Amino acid sequence: GATITSQNYFRMYDKLAGMTGTAATEADEFMHTYKMEVVSIPTHKEMIRDDKDDLVYKTEKSKHKAVVEDIVERNKHGQPILVGTVSVDVSERLSTLLNRRGIAHNVLNAKQHEREAEIIAEAGEQGAVTIATNMAGRGTDIKLGEGVPELGGLYVLGTERHEARRIDNQLRGRSGRQGDPGASRFYLSFEDELLRLFGGQRMQGIIERIGLEEDVPIEAGMISNSVKRAQEQVESRNFQIRKRILEYDDVLNKQREVIYAIRRDILMGEDVDTKSYVEDVLTEVVSEYVSENVYPEDWDLDALTTEVNRFYPSRIDFESIDVETITAAEVLAMVLQDANVRLEERKAEWDERTAELERRGLARGDGLATFEEAERRTLLSVVDSRWREHLYEMDYLREGIGWRGLSQRDPLVEYKREGFDLFQEMERGLKADYVTYIYRVENIKLREEEMQQLSYSGGGEEPNQRPKSPRKTAGKVGRNEPCPCGSGKKYKKCHGQPGAPPLGSEARAG
């Protein structure tokens, strides 16, 4: 039942810091999401790499043809070349074209991890041609071989612009490190996904206007600016998507903090304030049937009797209450006092039973040492079960919430409002389940013959299965039958629901 966005996970840390060569383009997102400023540190030595303007071709085929020609030409002089591709498919297509021209080369596509660092390290040697996807060989410095600086250093050739500028910058940044000479250029075509999706009408207009031929590229700053704008559009769109996901997760995050605080207390061994849970649940029940706002003769004492007994075995005779002389507050006080007395009796019974088992040299089948531990285990089980259910509900709400926009309502506001209602409902159900279960941790006296059937437990084994009590059948409880614990609910809605605590170890179904 644990889900969290990576942003909220990182925000759980008190201190956050990081270092990367490509954060400048994402500075806005760092500030918005993490309140972190991005500081650019100047390079150790002046960067002298020659970043050439992009070349844009009409088709992908003519672009690949030009890429191969450029590689062949530079390879003649021995200049090392690193070809960056956006996919394994393009890497393999270029590799085929180079084989036809007899150019020796290495292909890296993040498949051959062992040799990858080795191949990348040698990519700066004279005459080396390396084709790599953007993910391959990252984090490895490419050292220039002897005589390579005189040839112009490492030439980085990008076969397509990535939708994020930082990925392009990572590729370019392989060349011209530590003041080394180097050059880089990107080859594009109007069939590339980035230009097709985000180049817009303006790009198409340029092609029509200049009547671009297959093999004639455009080398113009204007195109480079259009590409940059297209990339900024994609980055902005992706940021908006991540921001929106985060805004939705922030709603869940507030709820997550409440639930995890309860779980943390339980797991750290804090005692459960059972009386407070009992008080909350019974106050709500009493106020529903007996209220100051309703005439006493209209109080529904029969329904109140049924409801109160659903949570705990009450000793109050509601029929004998004189509604003319008693107030709603007094009825509530009477119920709470009775519930507290019955809770203390339940604890005493539990301790007595455990002591009896110890006297006979037997161990409890459920491995619980104290009633407080039973309270913790019961609450933990109920919290986990209810939280899991709640997460499914929230997922279901999230899936359809976007349609609210059609009726001019902000889906996020609706999600927050309905998510809060669901959370309150979950909290109410959680308390009600806990109170119901805690009064029924064990609710039958052990008979002598049942004692005999308990196994000695060397390592916390379960007791032997046996009949539970005369009024309950020994067979498996049907989902629609009343729950054997005596709550009055159907088994599937009580101890039979997923994640519910098991029936008291001596009262478990056979």
Coordinates of C-alpha atoms in Angstrom, one line a residue:
G1 CA 0.0 0.0 0.0
A2 CA 3.0 2.4 -0.2
T3 CA 3.1 4.7 -3.2
I4 CA 5.0 8.0 -3.5
T5 CA 6.4 10.2 -6.3
S6 CA 10.1 10.5 -6.4
Q7 CA 9.7 14.3 -5.8
N8 CA 7.9 13.7 -2.5
Y9 CA 10.4 11.0 -1.6
F10 CA 13.3 13.4 -2.1
R11 CA 11.4 16.2 -0.2
M12 CA 11.4 13.9 2.9
Y13 CA 15.1 14.7 3.4
D14 CA 16.0 17.7 5.6
K15 CA 18.9 18.6 3.3
L16 CA 19.1 18.2 -0.4
A17 CA 22.1 18.9 -2.7
G18 CA 23.4 17.6 -6.0
M19 CA 25.9 18.2 -8.7
T20 CA 25.4 17.7 -12.5
G21 CA 26.7 19.2 -15.7
T22 CA 23.2 19.7 -17.2
A23 CA 21.0 21.3 -14.5
A24 CA 21.0 24.8 -15.9
T25 CA 18.2 24.1 -18.4
E26 CA 16.0 22.7 -15.6
A27 CA 16.7 25.5 -13.1
D28 CA 13.0 26.6 -12.9
E29 CA 11.9 23.1 -12.0
F30 CA 14.5 22.7 -9.3
M31 CA 13.3 26.0 -7.7
H32 CA 9.6 25.2 -8.1
T33 CA 9.7 21.6 -6.8
Y34 CA 12.6 21.6 -4.3
K35 CA 13.2 25.3 -3.6
M36 CA 16.8 24.7 -4.7
E37 CA 18.8 27.2 -6.5
V38 CA 21.0 26.1 -9.5
V39 CA 24.5 27.7 -9.5
S40 CA 26.7 27.4 -12.6
I41 CA 30.4 26.9 -11.8
P42 CA 32.8 28.1 -14.5
T43 CA 34.9 25.4 -16.2
H44 CA 38.4 24.6 -14.8
K45 CA 39.9 25.5 -18.2
E46 CA 38.3 27.6 -21.0
M47 CA 36.0 25.5 -23.2
I48 CA 37.3 25.8 -26.8
R49 CA 35.0 23.2 -28.5
D50 CA 33.5 24.3 -31.8
D51 CA 29.7 23.8 -31.6
K52 CA 28.6 24.1 -35.2
D53 CA 25.1 25.0 -36.4
D54 CA 22.7 22.2 -37.0
L55 CA 22.3 20.8 -40.5
V56 CA 18.7 20.1 -41.5
Y57 CA 17.7 17.7 -44.3
K58 CA 14.4 17.1 -46.0
T59 CA 14.3 13.3 -45.2
E60 CA 15.8 10.9 -42.8
K61 CA 17.4 8.9 -45.6
S62 CA 19.3 11.9 -47.0
K63 CA 20.3 12.9 -43.4
H64 CA 21.8 9.4 -42.8
K65 CA 23.6 9.6 -46.1
A66 CA 25.2 12.9 -45.2
V67 CA 26.2 11.6 -41.7
V68 CA 28.0 8.7 -43.3
E69 CA 29.8 11.1 -45.8
D70 CA 30.9 13.3 -42.9
I71 CA 32.2 10.3 -41.0
V72 CA 34.1 8.9 -44.0
E73 CA 35.7 12.3 -44.7
R74 CA 36.9 12.9 -41.1
N75 CA 38.0 9.3 -40.7
K76 CA 40.4 9.7 -43.6
H77 CA 42.4 12.2 -41.5
G78 CA 42.2 10.0 -38.5
Q79 CA 40.0 12.3 -36.3
P80 CA 38.1 10.2 -33.7
I81 CA 34.4 10.4 -34.0
L82 CA 31.6 9.8 -31.5
V83 CA 28.2 9.3 -33.1
G84 CA 25.2 9.8 -30.8
T85 CA 21.8 8.3 -31.6
V86 CA 18.5 8.4 -29.9
S87 CA 17.7 4.7 -30.3
V88 CA 19.3 1.3 -30.8
D89 CA 17.5 1.0 -34.1
V90 CA 19.2 4.1 -35.6
S91 CA 22.6 2.8 -34.2
E92 CA 22.2 -0.4 -36.1
R93 CA 21.1 1.3 -39.3
L94 CA 24.1 3.6 -39.3
S95 CA 26.4 0.6 -38.5
T96 CA 25.1 -1.2 -41.6
L97 CA 25.8 1.9 -43.8
L98 CA 29.4 2.3 -42.4
N99 CA 30.1 -1.4 -43.0
R100 CA 29.2 -0.9 -46.6
R101 CA 31.8 1.8 -46.8
G102 CA 34.4 -0.3 -45.0
I103 CA 34.7 1.9 -41.9
A104 CA 35.8 0.0 -38.8
H105 CA 33.7 1.1 -35.8
N106 CA 32.2 0.1 -32.4
V107 CA 28.5 0.1 -31.6
L108 CA 27.4 0.8 -28.0
N109 CA 23.8 0.5 -27.0
A110 CA 23.9 -0.1 -23.3
K111 CA 23.8 -3.9 -23.9
Q112 CA 27.4 -4.9 -23.4
H113 CA 28.0 -3.4 -20.0
E114 CA 31.4 -5.1 -19.3
R115 CA 33.2 -3.7 -22.4
E116 CA 31.3 -0.4 -22.5
A117 CA 33.6 1.7 -20.3
E118 CA 36.6 0.2 -22.1
I119 CA 35.3 1.1 -25.6
I120 CA 34.3 4.6 -24.6
A121 CA 37.7 5.2 -23.0
E122 CA 39.3 4.3 -26.3
A123 CA 36.9 6.5 -28.4
G124 CA 39.4 9.3 -28.4
E125 CA 42.2 7.3 -30.1
Q126 CA 43.2 8.2 -33.6
G127 CA 40.9 6.8 -36.3
A128 CA 38.3 5.5 -33.7
V129 CA 34.6 5.6 -34.8
T130 CA 32.1 4.9 -32.0
I131 CA 28.3 4.8 -32.4
A132 CA 26.5 5.1 -29.1
T133 CA 22.9 5.7 -27.8
N134 CA 22.6 8.6 -25.4
M135 CA 22.4 6.3 -22.5
A136 CA 25.6 4.3 -23.4
G137 CA 28.9 4.9 -21.7
R138 CA 27.8 7.9 -19.6
G139 CA 30.1 9.0 -16.9
T140 CA 33.3 7.8 -18.6
D141 CA 35.9 10.4 -19.6
I142 CA 37.2 10.1 -23.2
K143 CA 40.9 10.7 -23.2
L144 CA 42.4 12.0 -26.5
G145 CA 45.1 9.8 -28.1
E146 CA 48.5 10.9 -29.3
G147 CA 48.3 13.4 -32.1
V148 CA 44.5 13.8 -31.8
P149 CA 44.5 17.4 -30.5
E150 CA 46.3 18.4 -33.7
L151 CA 43.5 16.8 -35.8
G152 CA 40.9 18.9 -34.0
G153 CA 40.1 16.7 -31.0
L154 CA 37.1 14.5 -30.7
Y155 CA 34.2 15.1 -33.1
V156 CA 30.8 14.5 -31.7
L157 CA 28.1 14.0 -34.3
G158 CA 24.4 13.9 -33.1
T159 CA 22.1 12.2 -35.5
E160 CA 18.9 13.7 -34.0
R161 CA 18.0 16.3 -31.4
H162 CA 16.6 14.8 -28.2
E163 CA 13.4 16.4 -26.8
A164 CA 15.4 17.5 -23.7
R165 CA 18.2 19.9 -24.3
R166 CA 20.2 18.5 -21.3
I167 CA 20.5 15.2 -23.1
D168 CA 22.0 17.0 -26.2
N169 CA 24.3 18.9 -23.8
Q170 CA 25.5 15.6 -22.2
L171 CA 26.4 14.3 -25.7
R172 CA 28.2 17.4 -26.7
G173 CA 30.0 17.5 -23.4
R174 CA 31.9 14.3 -24.2
S175 CA 34.1 16.5 -26.3
G176 CA 36.2 19.5 -25.4
R177 CA 36.8 18.5 -21.7
Q178 CA 39.5 20.1 -19.6
G179 CA 40.3 22.7 -22.4
D180 CA 40.8 20.0 -25.1
P181 CA 40.0 21.0 -28.7
G182 CA 36.9 19.4 -30.1
A183 CA 33.9 19.9 -32.4
S184 CA 30.2 19.0 -32.4
R185 CA 27.3 19.1 -34.8
F186 CA 23.8 17.8 -35.0
Y187 CA 22.2 16.4 -38.1
L188 CA 18.4 16.8 -38.3
S189 CA 15.7 16.0 -40.8
F190 CA 12.1 17.3 -41.1
E191 CA 11.0 13.7 -40.5
D192 CA 12.5 13.6 -37.0
E193 CA 9.9 13.2 -34.3
L194 CA 10.8 16.5 -32.6
L195 CA 10.4 18.6 -35.7
R196 CA 7.3 16.7 -36.9
L197 CA 5.5 17.2 -33.5
F198 CA 6.7 20.6 -32.4
G199 CA 8.3 22.3 -35.4
G200 CA 4.9 23.6 -36.4
Q201 CA 3.7 25.3 -39.6
R202 CA 6.7 27.6 -39.6
M203 CA 9.1 24.8 -40.4
Q204 CA 6.9 23.5 -43.1
G205 CA 6.6 27.0 -44.5
I206 CA 10.4 27.3 -44.7
I207 CA 10.7 24.0 -46.7
E208 CA 8.0 25.1 -49.2
R209 CA 9.6 28.6 -49.5
I210 CA 13.1 27.5 -50.3
G211 CA 12.0 24.4 -52.2
L212 CA 14.4 22.1 -50.2
E213 CA 16.0 19.3 -52.3
E214 CA 16.8 15.9 -50.9
D215 CA 20.6 16.3 -50.5
V216 CA 20.8 20.0 -49.8
P217 CA 20.8 20.9 -46.1
I218 CA 19.8 24.1 -44.4
E219 CA 22.4 25.5 -42.1
A220 CA 20.8 28.5 -40.5
G221 CA 20.6 30.0 -37.0
M222 CA 16.9 30.5 -37.6
I223 CA 16.3 26.7 -37.8
S224 CA 18.5 26.2 -34.7
N225 CA 16.3 28.7 -32.8
S226 CA 13.1 26.9 -34.0
V227 CA 14.6 23.6 -32.7
K228 CA 15.5 25.2 -29.4
R229 CA 12.0 26.5 -29.1
A230 CA 10.5 23.1 -29.9
Q231 CA 12.7 21.6 -27.2
E232 CA 11.7 24.2 -24.7
Q233 CA 8.0 23.5 -25.5
V234 CA 8.5 19.7 -24.8
E235 CA 10.5 20.4 -21.6
S236 CA 7.7 22.8 -20.5
R237 CA 5.0 20.3 -21.3
N238 CA 6.9 17.5 -19.4
F239 CA 7.4 19.8 -16.5
Q240 CA 3.7 20.7 -16.4
I241 CA 2.9 17.0 -16.4
R242 CA 5.3 16.3 -13.6
K243 CA 4.1 19.3 -11.7
R244 CA 0.5 18.2 -12.1
I245 CA 1.3 14.6 -10.9
L246 CA 3.1 16.2 -7.9
E247 CA 0.1 18.4 -7.1
Y248 CA -2.2 15.3 -7.0
D249 CA 0.4 13.4 -5.0
D250 CA 0.6 16.3 -2.5
V251 CA -3.0 15.6 -1.6
L252 CA -2.2 12.0 -0.9
N253 CA 1.0 13.0 0.8
K254 CA -0.8 14.9 3.6
Q255 CA -3.0 11.8 4.2
R256 CA 0.1 9.5 4.0
E257 CA 1.8 11.6 6.8
V258 CA -1.2 11.0 9.1
I259 CA -1.4 7.3 8.5
Y260 CA 2.4 6.8 8.7
A261 CA 2.5 8.7 12.0
I262 CA 0.0 6.2 13.4
R263 CA 2.0 3.3 12.1
R264 CA 5.3 4.7 13.3
D265 CA 3.9 5.0 16.9
I266 CA 2.6 1.5 16.8
L267 CA 5.9 0.0 15.5
M268 CA 7.9 2.0 18.0
G269 CA 5.9 0.4 20.8
E270 CA 3.7 3.3 21.8
D271 CA 0.6 2.2 23.7
V272 CA -2.6 2.6 21.8
D273 CA -5.1 5.0 23.3
T274 CA -8.0 2.6 23.0
K275 CA -10.3 4.6 25.3
S276 CA -10.0 7.6 22.9
Y277 CA -11.0 5.4 19.9
V278 CA -13.9 3.9 21.9
E279 CA -15.1 7.4 22.9
D280 CA -14.9 8.8 19.3
V281 CA -16.8 5.8 17.9
L282 CA -19.5 5.6 20.6
T283 CA -20.0 9.4 20.7
E284 CA -20.8 9.4 17.0
V285 CA -23.2 6.4 17.4
V286 CA -25.1 7.9 20.4
S287 CA -25.4 11.3 18.7
E288 CA -27.0 9.6 15.7
Y289 CA -29.9 8.1 17.7
V290 CA -30.1 10.3 20.8
S291 CA -29.6 14.0 20.2
E292 CA -30.2 17.3 22.1
N293 CA -31.7 18.6 18.8
V294 CA -34.5 15.9 18.8
Y295 CA -37.4 15.6 21.2
P296 CA -36.7 12.7 23.7
E297 CA -39.8 10.9 22.7
D298 CA -38.3 10.7 19.1
W299 CA -35.1 9.1 20.3
D300 CA -34.6 5.7 18.7
L301 CA -33.4 3.7 21.6
D302 CA -34.0 0.3 19.9
A303 CA -31.6 1.2 17.1
L304 CA -29.2 2.6 19.7
T305 CA -29.2 -0.7 21.6
T306 CA -28.5 -2.6 18.4
E307 CA -25.7 -0.3 17.3
V308 CA -24.0 -0.1 20.7
N309 CA -24.0 -3.9 21.0
R310 CA -22.5 -4.1 17.5
F311 CA -19.3 -2.5 19.0
Y312 CA -19.2 -4.0 22.5
P313 CA -21.4 -6.2 24.7
S314 CA -23.3 -3.5 26.6
R315 CA -25.0 -4.1 30.0
I316 CA -27.2 -1.0 29.8
D317 CA -30.9 -1.7 29.8
F318 CA -31.9 1.1 27.3
E319 CA -35.6 0.2 27.6
S320 CA -35.7 1.2 31.3
I321 CA -34.4 4.7 30.5
D322 CA -36.9 7.4 31.4
V323 CA -36.5 9.8 28.5
E324 CA -38.4 12.5 30.3
T325 CA -35.8 12.9 33.0
I326 CA -32.5 12.2 31.2
T327 CA -30.5 14.3 28.8
A328 CA -28.6 13.2 25.7
A329 CA -25.3 14.0 27.4
E330 CA -26.2 11.7 30.3
V331 CA -27.0 8.9 27.9
L332 CA -23.6 9.3 26.3
A333 CA -21.9 9.4 29.7
M334 CA -23.7 6.2 30.7
V335 CA -22.6 4.5 27.5
L336 CA -19.0 5.6 27.7
Q337 CA -18.7 4.5 31.4
D338 CA -20.2 1.1 30.6
A339 CA -17.9 0.7 27.6
N340 CA -14.8 1.6 29.7
V341 CA -15.8 -0.9 32.5
R342 CA -16.3 -3.6 29.8
L343 CA -12.9 -2.8 28.3
E344 CA -11.2 -3.2 31.7
E345 CA -13.0 -6.5 32.1
R346 CA -11.8 -7.6 28.7
K347 CA -8.2 -6.8 29.7
A348 CA -8.6 -8.7 33.0
E349 CA -10.1 -11.8 31.2
W350 CA -7.2 -11.7 28.7
D351 CA -4.5 -11.5 31.5
E352 CA -6.3 -14.3 33.4
R353 CA -6.4 -16.5 30.3
T354 CA -2.7 -15.9 29.5
A355 CA -1.7 -16.6 33.2
E356 CA -3.8 -19.9 33.1
L357 CA -1.9 -21.0 29.9
E358 CA 1.4 -20.2 31.6
R359 CA 0.5 -22.2 34.7
R360 CA -0.1 -25.2 32.5
G361 CA 3.2 -24.7 30.7
L362 CA 1.5 -23.7 27.4
A363 CA 2.3 -20.8 25.1
R364 CA -0.3 -18.6 23.5
G365 CA -0.9 -19.5 19.9
D366 CA -0.8 -15.9 18.7
G367 CA 2.6 -15.1 20.3
L368 CA 1.2 -12.0 22.1
A369 CA 2.8 -11.3 25.5
T370 CA 0.4 -8.5 26.7
F371 CA -3.0 -7.0 26.0
E372 CA -1.2 -3.8 25.0
E373 CA 0.6 -5.8 22.3
A374 CA -2.8 -7.2 21.2
E375 CA -4.1 -3.6 20.9
R376 CA -1.0 -2.6 18.8
R377 CA -1.3 -5.6 16.5
T378 CA -5.0 -5.2 16.0
L379 CA -4.7 -1.4 15.2
L380 CA -1.8 -2.0 12.8
S381 CA -3.8 -4.7 10.9
V382 CA -6.8 -2.4 10.7
V383 CA -4.8 0.6 9.6
D384 CA -3.0 -1.3 6.9
S385 CA -6.2 -2.9 5.6
R386 CA -8.1 0.4 5.5
W387 CA -5.2 2.4 4.0
R388 CA -4.8 -0.2 1.2
E389 CA -8.5 0.1 0.4
H390 CA -8.3 3.9 0.5
L391 CA -5.4 4.0 -2.0
Y392 CA -7.5 1.9 -4.4
E393 CA -10.4 4.4 -3.9
M394 CA -8.1 7.4 -4.5
D395 CA -6.7 5.7 -7.7
Y396 CA -10.2 5.2 -8.9
L397 CA -11.1 8.8 -8.1
R398 CA -7.9 10.1 -9.9
E399 CA -8.6 8.1 -13.0
G400 CA -12.0 9.8 -13.8
I401 CA -11.4 13.2 -12.2
G402 CA -10.1 14.8 -15.4
W403 CA -13.6 14.7 -17.0
R404 CA -14.8 17.3 -14.4
G405 CA -12.9 19.9 -16.5
L406 CA -15.7 19.5 -19.1
S407 CA -18.2 21.0 -16.7
Q408 CA -15.9 24.0 -16.0
R409 CA -14.7 22.6 -12.6
D410 CA -11.1 22.4 -11.7
P411 CA -10.3 18.6 -11.5
L412 CA -7.5 19.2 -8.9
V413 CA -9.9 21.2 -6.5
E414 CA -12.5 18.4 -6.9
Y415 CA -9.9 15.8 -6.2
K416 CA -8.8 17.6 -3.0
R417 CA -12.3 17.9 -1.8
E418 CA -13.5 14.4 -2.6
G419 CA -10.1 12.9 -1.5
F420 CA -10.6 14.6 1.9
D421 CA -14.2 13.2 2.2
L422 CA -12.8 9.7 1.4
F423 CA -10.0 10.1 3.9
Q424 CA -12.5 11.1 6.7
E425 CA -14.7 8.1 5.8
M426 CA -11.6 5.9 6.0
E427 CA -10.7 7.3 9.4
R428 CA -14.2 6.7 10.7
G429 CA -14.2 3.1 9.4
L430 CA -10.7 2.5 10.8
K431 CA -11.8 3.5 14.3
A432 CA -15.1 1.5 14.1
D433 CA -13.2 -1.6 12.9
Y434 CA -10.6 -1.3 15.7
V435 CA -13.2 -0.9 18.4
T436 CA -15.3 -3.8 17.1
Y437 CA -12.2 -6.1 17.0
I438 CA -10.6 -5.0 20.3
Y439 CA -13.7 -6.0 22.4
R440 CA -13.6 -9.4 20.7
V441 CA -9.9 -10.2 20.9
E442 CA -11.1 -13.3 22.9
N443 CA -14.6 -13.7 24.1
I444 CA -15.1 -17.3 25.1
K445 CA -13.9 -19.1 28.2
L446 CA -11.6 -22.1 27.6
R447 CA -13.3 -25.4 28.5
E448 CA -11.1 -28.1 30.1
E449 CA -11.2 -30.4 27.0
E450 CA -10.2 -27.5 24.8
M451 CA -7.2 -26.8 27.1
Q452 CA -6.0 -30.4 26.4
Q453 CA -6.1 -29.8 22.7
L454 CA -3.7 -26.8 22.9
S455 CA -0.3 -27.9 21.6
Y456 CA 3.0 -27.0 23.4
S457 CA 4.6 -24.3 21.4
G458 CA 8.4 -24.4 21.1
G459 CA 8.5 -21.5 18.7
G460 CA 5.1 -19.8 18.7
E461 CA 3.2 -22.4 16.8
E462 CA -0.5 -22.1 16.2
P463 CA -2.7 -24.1 18.6
N464 CA -4.4 -27.3 17.2
Q465 CA -7.6 -26.6 15.5
R466 CA -10.7 -27.3 17.5
P467 CA -14.3 -26.3 18.0
K468 CA -14.7 -22.7 19.0
S469 CA -17.8 -22.7 21.2
P470 CA -21.2 -24.6 21.3
R471 CA -23.0 -21.8 19.3
K472 CA -20.5 -21.8 16.5
T473 CA -20.0 -24.5 13.8
A474 CA -16.5 -26.1 13.5
G475 CA -16.5 -25.8 9.7
K476 CA -15.3 -23.0 7.6
V477 CA -17.3 -19.8 8.1
G478 CA -19.3 -18.8 5.0
R479 CA -18.8 -15.3 3.7
N480 CA -22.4 -14.3 4.2
E481 CA -22.9 -16.0 7.6
P482 CA -22.7 -14.0 10.9
C483 CA -19.1 -13.5 12.0
P484 CA -18.2 -16.0 14.9
C485 CA -16.8 -13.1 17.0
G486 CA -20.4 -12.0 17.8
S487 CA -20.2 -8.6 16.2
G488 CA -23.5 -9.1 14.4
K489 CA -21.9 -8.3 11.0
K490 CA -21.5 -10.7 8.1
Y491 CA -18.2 -12.6 8.2
K492 CA -17.0 -11.0 4.9
K493 CA -17.6 -7.5 6.4
C494 CA -15.9 -8.4 9.7
H495 CA -13.0 -10.9 10.3
G496 CA -13.4 -12.3 6.8
Q497 CA -12.4 -9.1 5.0
P498 CA -8.8 -8.8 3.6
G499 CA -6.3 -7.6 6.2
A500 CA -8.7 -8.1 9.1
P501 CA -7.1 -9.4 12.3
P502 CA -7.6 -13.2 12.8
L503 CA -10.3 -14.3 15.1
G504 CA -9.0 -14.7 18.7
S505 CA -6.4 -17.6 18.5
E506 CA -8.6 -19.8 20.7
A507 CA -11.7 -18.7 18.8
R508 CA -10.4 -19.3 15.3
A509 CA -12.5 -21.2 12.7
G510 CA -11.6 -24.9 12.3

